[in-house]
PDB file of C-alpha atoms in Angstrom:
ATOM      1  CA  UNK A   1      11.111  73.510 -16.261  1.00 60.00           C
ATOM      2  CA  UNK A   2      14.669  75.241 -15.373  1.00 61.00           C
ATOM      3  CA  UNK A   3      17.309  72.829 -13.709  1.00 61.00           C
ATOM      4  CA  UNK A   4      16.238  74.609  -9.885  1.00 62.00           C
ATOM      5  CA  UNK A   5      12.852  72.831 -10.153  1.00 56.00           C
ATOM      6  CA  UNK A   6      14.630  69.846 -11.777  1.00 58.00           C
ATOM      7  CA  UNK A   7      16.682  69.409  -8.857  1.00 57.00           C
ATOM      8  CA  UNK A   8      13.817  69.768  -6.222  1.00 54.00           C
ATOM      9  CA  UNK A   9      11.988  67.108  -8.169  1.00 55.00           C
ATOM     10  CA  UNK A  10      15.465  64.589  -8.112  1.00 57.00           C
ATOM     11  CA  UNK A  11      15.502  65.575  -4.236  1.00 58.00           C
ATOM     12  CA  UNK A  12      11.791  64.567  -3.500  1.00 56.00           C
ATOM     13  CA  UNK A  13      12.086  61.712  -5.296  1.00 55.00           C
ATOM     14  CA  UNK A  14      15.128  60.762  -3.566  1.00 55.00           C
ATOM     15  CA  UNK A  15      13.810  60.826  -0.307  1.00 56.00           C
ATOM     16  CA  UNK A  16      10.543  59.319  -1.190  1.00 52.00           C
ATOM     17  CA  UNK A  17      12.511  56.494  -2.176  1.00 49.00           C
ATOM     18  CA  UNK A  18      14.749  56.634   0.921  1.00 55.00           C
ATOM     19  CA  UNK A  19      11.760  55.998   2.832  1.00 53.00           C
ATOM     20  CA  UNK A  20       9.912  53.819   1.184  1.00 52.00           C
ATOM     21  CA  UNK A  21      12.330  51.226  -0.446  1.00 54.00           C
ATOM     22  CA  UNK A  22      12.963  50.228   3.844  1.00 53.00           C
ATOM     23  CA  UNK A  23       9.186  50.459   4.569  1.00 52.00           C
ATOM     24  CA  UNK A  24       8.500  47.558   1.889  1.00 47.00           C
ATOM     25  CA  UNK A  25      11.372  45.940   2.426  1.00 47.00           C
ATOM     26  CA  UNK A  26      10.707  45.636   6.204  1.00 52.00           C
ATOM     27  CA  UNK A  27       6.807  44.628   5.202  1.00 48.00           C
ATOM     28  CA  UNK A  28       8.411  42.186   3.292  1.00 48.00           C
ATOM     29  CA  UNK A  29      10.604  40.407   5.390  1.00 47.00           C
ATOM     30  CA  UNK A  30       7.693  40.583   8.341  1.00 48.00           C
ATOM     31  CA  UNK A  31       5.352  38.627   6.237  1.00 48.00           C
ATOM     32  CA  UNK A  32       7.729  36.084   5.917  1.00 50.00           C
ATOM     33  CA  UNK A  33       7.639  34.141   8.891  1.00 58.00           C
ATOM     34  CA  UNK A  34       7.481  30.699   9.222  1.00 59.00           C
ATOM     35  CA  UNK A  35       5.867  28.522  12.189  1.00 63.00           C
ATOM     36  CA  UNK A  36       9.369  26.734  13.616  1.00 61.00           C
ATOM     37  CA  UNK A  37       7.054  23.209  14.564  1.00 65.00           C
ATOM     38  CA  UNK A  38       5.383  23.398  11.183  1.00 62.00           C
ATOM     39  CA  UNK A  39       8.882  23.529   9.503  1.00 53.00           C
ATOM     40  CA  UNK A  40      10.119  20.445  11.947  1.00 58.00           C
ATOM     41  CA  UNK A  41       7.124  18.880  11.056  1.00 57.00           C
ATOM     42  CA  UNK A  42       8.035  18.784   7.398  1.00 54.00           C
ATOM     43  CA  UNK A  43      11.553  18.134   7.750  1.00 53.00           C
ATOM     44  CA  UNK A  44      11.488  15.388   9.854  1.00 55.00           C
ATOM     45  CA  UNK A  45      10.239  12.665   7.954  1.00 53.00           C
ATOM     46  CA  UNK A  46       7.895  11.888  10.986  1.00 53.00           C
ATOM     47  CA  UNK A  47       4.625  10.043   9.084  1.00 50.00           C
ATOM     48  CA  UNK A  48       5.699  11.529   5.665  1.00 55.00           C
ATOM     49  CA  UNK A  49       4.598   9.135   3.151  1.00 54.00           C
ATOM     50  CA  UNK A  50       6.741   9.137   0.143  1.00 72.00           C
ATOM     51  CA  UNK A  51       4.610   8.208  -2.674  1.00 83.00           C
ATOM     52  CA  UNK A  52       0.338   8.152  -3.238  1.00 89.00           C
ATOM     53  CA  UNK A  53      -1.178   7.034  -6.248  1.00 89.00           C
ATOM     54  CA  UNK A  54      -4.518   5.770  -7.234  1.00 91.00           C
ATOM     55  CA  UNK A  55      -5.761   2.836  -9.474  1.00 91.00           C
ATOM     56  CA  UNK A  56      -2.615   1.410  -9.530  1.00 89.00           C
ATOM     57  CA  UNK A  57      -0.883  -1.903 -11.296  1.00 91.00           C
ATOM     58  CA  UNK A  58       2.121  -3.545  -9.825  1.00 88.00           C
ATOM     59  CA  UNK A  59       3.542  -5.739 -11.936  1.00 89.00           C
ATOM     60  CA  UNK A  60       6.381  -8.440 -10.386  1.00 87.00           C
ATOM     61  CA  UNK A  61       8.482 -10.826 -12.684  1.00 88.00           C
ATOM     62  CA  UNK A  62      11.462 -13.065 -12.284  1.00 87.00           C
ATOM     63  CA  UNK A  63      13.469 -14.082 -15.412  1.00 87.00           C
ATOM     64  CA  UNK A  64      11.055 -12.377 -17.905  1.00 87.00           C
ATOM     65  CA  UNK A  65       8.103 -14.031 -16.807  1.00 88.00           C
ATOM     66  CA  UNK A  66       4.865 -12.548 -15.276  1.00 90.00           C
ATOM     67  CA  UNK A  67       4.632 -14.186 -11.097  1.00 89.00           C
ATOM     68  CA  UNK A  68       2.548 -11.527 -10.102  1.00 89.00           C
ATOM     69  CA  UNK A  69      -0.037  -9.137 -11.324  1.00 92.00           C
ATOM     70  CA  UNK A  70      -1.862  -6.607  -8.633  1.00 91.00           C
ATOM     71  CA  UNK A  71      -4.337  -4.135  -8.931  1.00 92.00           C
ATOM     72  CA  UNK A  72      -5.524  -1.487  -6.079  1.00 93.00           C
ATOM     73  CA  UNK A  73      -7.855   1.567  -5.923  1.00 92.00           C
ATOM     74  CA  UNK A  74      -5.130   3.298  -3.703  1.00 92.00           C
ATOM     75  CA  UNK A  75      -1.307   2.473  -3.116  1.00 90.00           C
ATOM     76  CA  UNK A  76       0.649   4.570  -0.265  1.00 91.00           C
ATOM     77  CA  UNK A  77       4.101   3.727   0.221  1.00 91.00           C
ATOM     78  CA  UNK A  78       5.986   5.184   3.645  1.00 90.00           C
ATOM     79  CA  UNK A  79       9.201   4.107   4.079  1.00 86.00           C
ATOM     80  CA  UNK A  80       9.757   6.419   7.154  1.00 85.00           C
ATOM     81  CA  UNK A  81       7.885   3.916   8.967  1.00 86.00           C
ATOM     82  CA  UNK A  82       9.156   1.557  10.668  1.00 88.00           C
ATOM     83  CA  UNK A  83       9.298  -0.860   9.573  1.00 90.00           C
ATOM     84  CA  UNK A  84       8.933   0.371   6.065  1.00 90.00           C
ATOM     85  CA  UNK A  85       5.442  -0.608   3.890  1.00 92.00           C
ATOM     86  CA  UNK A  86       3.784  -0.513   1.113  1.00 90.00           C
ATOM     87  CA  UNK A  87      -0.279  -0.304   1.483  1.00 92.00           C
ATOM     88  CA  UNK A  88      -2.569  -1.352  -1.251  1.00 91.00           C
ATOM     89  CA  UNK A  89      -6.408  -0.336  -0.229  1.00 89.00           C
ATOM     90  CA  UNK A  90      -9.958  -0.780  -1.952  1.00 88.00           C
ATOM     91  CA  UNK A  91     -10.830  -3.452  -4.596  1.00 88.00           C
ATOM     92  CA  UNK A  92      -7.293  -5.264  -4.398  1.00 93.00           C
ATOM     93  CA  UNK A  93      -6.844  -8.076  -6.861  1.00 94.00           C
ATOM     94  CA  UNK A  94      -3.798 -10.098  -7.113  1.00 92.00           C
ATOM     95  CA  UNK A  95      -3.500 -12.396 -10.101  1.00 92.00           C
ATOM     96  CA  UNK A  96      -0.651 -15.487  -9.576  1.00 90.00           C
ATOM     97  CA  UNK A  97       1.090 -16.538 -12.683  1.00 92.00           C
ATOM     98  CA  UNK A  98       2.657 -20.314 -13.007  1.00 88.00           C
ATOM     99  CA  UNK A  99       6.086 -20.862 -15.647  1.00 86.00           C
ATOM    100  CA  UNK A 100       3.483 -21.109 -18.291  1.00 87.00           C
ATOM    101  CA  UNK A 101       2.368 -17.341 -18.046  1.00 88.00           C
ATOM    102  CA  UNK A 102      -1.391 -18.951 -16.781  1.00 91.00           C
ATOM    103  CA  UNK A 103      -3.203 -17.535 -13.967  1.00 92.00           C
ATOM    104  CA  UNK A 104      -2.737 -20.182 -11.105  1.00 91.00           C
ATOM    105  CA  UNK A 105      -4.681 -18.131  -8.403  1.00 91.00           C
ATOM    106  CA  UNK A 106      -6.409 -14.929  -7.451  1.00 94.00           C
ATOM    107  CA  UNK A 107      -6.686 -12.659  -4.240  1.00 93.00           C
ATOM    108  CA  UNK A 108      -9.007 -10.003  -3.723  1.00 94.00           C
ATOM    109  CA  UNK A 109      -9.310  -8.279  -0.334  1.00 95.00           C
ATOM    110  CA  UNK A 110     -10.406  -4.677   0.428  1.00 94.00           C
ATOM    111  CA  UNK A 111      -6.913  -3.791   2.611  1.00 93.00           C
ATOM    112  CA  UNK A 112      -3.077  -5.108   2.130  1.00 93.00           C
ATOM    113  CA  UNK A 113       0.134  -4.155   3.769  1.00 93.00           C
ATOM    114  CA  UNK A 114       3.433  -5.385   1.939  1.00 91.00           C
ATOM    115  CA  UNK A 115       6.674  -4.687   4.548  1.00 92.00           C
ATOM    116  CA  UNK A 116       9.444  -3.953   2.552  1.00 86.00           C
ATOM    117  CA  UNK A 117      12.523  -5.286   4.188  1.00 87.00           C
ATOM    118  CA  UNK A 118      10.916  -8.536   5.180  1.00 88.00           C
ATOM    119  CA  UNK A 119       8.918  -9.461   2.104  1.00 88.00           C
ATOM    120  CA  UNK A 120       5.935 -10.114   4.330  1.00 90.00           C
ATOM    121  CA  UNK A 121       2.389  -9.334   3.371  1.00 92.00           C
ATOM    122  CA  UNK A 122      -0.937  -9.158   5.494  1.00 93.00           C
ATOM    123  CA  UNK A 123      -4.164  -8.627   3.450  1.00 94.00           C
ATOM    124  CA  UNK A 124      -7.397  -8.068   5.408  1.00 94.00           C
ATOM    125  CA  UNK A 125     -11.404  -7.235   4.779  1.00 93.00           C
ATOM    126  CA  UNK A 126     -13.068  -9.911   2.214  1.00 93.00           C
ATOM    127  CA  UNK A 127      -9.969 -11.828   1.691  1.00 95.00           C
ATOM    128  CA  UNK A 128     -10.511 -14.495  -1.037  1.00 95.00           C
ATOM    129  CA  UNK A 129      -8.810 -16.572  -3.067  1.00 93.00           C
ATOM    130  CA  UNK A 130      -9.659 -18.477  -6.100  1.00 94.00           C
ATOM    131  CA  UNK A 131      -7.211 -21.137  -7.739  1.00 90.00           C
ATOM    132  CA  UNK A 132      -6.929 -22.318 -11.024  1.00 89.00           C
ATOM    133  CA  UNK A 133      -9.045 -25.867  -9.908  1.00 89.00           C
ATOM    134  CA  UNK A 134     -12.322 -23.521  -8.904  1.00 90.00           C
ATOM    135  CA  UNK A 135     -11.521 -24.059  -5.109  1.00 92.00           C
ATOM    136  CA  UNK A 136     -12.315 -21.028  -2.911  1.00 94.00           C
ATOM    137  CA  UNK A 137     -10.648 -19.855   0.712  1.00 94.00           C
ATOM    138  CA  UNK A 138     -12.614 -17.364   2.391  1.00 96.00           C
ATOM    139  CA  UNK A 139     -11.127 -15.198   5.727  1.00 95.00           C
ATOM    140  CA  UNK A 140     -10.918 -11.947   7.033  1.00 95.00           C
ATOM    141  CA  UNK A 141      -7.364 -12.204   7.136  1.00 95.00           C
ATOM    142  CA  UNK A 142      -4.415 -13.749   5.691  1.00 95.00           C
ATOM    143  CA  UNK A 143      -0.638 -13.616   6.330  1.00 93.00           C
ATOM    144  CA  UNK A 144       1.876 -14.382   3.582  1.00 90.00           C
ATOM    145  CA  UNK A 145       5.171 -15.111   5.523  1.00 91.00           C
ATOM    146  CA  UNK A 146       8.300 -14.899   3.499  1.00 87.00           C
ATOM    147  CA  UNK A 147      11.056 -16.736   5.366  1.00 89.00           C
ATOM    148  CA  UNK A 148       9.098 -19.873   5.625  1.00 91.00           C
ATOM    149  CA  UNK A 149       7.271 -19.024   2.526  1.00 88.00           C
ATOM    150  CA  UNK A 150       3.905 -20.110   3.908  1.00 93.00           C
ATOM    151  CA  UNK A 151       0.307 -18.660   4.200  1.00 93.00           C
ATOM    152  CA  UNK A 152      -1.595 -18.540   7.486  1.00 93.00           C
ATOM    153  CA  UNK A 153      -4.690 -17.074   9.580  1.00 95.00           C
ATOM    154  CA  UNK A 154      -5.312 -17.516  12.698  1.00 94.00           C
ATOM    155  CA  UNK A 155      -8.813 -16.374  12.112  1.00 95.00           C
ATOM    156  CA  UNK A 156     -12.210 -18.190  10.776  1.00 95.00           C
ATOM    157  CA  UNK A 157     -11.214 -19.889   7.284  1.00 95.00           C
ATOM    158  CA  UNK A 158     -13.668 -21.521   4.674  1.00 94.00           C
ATOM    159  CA  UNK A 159     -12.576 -23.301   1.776  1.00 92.00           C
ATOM    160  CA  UNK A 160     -15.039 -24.445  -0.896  1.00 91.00           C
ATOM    161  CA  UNK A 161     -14.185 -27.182  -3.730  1.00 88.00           C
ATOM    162  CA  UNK A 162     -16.209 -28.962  -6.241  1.00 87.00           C
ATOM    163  CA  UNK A 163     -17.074 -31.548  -3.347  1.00 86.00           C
ATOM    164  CA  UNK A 164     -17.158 -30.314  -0.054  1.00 88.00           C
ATOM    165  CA  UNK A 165     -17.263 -26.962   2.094  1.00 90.00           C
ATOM    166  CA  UNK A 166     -15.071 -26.939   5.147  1.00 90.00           C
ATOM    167  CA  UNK A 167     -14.562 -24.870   8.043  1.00 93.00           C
ATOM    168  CA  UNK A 168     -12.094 -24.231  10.546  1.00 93.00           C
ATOM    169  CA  UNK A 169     -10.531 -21.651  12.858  1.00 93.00           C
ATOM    170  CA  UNK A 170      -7.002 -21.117  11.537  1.00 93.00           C
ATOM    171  CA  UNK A 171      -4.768 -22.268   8.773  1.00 93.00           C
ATOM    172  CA  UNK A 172      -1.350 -22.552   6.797  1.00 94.00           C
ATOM    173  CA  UNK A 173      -0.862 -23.414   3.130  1.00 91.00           C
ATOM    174  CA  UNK A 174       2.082 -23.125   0.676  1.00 89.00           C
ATOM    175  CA  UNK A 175       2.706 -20.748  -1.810  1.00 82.00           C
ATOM    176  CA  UNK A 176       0.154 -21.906  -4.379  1.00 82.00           C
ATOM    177  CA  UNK A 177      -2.213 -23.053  -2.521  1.00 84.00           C
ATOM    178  CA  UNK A 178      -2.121 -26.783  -3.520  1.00 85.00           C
ATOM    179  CA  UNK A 179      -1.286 -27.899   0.144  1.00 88.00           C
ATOM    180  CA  UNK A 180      -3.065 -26.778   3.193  1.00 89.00           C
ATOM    181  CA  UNK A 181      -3.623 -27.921   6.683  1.00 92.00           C
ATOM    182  CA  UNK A 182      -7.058 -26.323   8.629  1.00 91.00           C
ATOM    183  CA  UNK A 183      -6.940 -25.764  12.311  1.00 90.00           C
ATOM    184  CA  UNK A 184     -10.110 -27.106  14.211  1.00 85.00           C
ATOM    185  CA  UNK A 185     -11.829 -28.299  11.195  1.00 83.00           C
ATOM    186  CA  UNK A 186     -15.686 -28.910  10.880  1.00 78.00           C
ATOM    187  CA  UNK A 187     -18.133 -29.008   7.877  1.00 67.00           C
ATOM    188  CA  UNK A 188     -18.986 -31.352   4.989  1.00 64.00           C
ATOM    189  CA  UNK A 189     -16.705 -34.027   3.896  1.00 59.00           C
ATOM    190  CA  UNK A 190     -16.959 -35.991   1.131  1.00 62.00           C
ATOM    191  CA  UNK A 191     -15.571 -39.607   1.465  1.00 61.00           C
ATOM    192  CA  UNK A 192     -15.117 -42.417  -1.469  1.00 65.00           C
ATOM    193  CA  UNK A 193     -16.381 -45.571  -0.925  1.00 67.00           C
ATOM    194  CA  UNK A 194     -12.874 -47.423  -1.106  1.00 67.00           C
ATOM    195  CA  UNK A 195     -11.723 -45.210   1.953  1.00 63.00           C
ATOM    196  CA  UNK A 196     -14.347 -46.435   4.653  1.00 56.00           C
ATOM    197  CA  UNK A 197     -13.479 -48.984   7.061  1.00 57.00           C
TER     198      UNK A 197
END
C-alpha cells in the first residue's frame, strides 16, 4: 500500500467517524429521557416508605434490662407520613418483661401501628393478651396511650380468668394489666360467700 492509498483510507475513516461519533451520540442522549412526574414522584417523599423488612424482632430495653420483646411477619416504617409510624403486620407477638427479666404479659394481634413522635400504639385484628396469672383479654382493637400511660377500646372486650368470663363494650387498664375497669359489663361473676349481703 503506497502513502496515496494510505491517506484515502485516514480520510474515509475520518469522515466515517465525523458522522457517526454525532449520530450515536445524539441516539444516546434521545434515549435518555426521563418522565418529569415520575422523577417528582420519587423526589418528593410523597408515600415513600423508608424502611421494609420481613420477620422482624424489635427488641426495647431500659437500663440493660429486656421491657419489651416483638415479633412481626412484616415491619414498614414511613416517616414521611404524617404523623410518622411504624407498622408491624401478620402474626405480631409482643412479649412484656417485669425487673426480673420474666415474661409478665403477651400480645398477639394480626395488625399494629406504633406513631413515632407520640409513643402511641393501636393494634387491631385478633388482639389478645395473656398475663403472667393465665387471665385472657380478647378485642378487635386496643389503644396503648402514652401520655396517660393507659390501655383502652372502645370496642367489644372479653376477659377470661381462672373464675369467671366477663364481657363488656369498652375498657381501660394500666400498663400491666393488673388494673382494669370494663365499660357496660355483663357475663359470669363469681362471688365468695363472705361478700353477699
Amino acid at each position: 500500500m503506497n502513502s496515496r492509498q494510505e491517506k484515502n483510507i485516514t480520510s474515509i475513516i475520518k469522515r466515517t467517524a465525523r458522522m457517526l461519533i454525532p449520530g450515536v451520540l445524539f441516539c444516546l442522549v434521545s434515549s435518555c429521557q426521563n418522565d418529569l412526574n415520575e422523577v417528582m414522584a420519587l423526589t418528593s417523599g410523597n408515600g415513600r416508605q423508608e424502611d421494609r423488612a420481613e420477620d422482624v424482632t424489635i427488641i426495647n430495653s431500659k437500663d440493660g434490662k429486656i421491657k419489651m420483646r416483638a415479633f412481626a411477619r412484616e415491619f414498614v416504617r414511613n416517616s414521611s407520613a404524617k404523623p410518622a409510624y411504624i407498622d408491624m403486620n401478620g402474626n405480631l407477638k409482643a412479649e412484656f418483661y417485669n425487673d426480673s427479666g420474666k415474661v409478665e404479659n403477651v400480645l398477639t394481634a394480626d395488625s399494629s401501628r406504633y406513631y413515632e413522635a407520640a409513643g402511641n400504639v393501636l393494634v387491631w385484628d385478633s388482639v389478645q393478651i395473656v398475663t403472667s396469672k393465665g387471665e385472657r383479654l380478647n378485642t378487635s382493637e386496643l389503644i396503648w396511650n402514652a401520655s396517660i400511660q393507659k390501655f383502652f377500646t372502645e370496642k367489644p372486650v372479653r376477659i377470661t380468668t381462672s373464675s369467671e368470663v366477663l364481657y363488656g363494650n369498652g375498657m381501660e387498664a394500666n400498663s400491666d394489666f393488673t388494673w382494669y375497669r370494663i365499660m357496660n359489663t355483663k357475663g359470669t361473676v363469681q362471688v365468695n360467700k363472705g361478700d353477699m349481703p
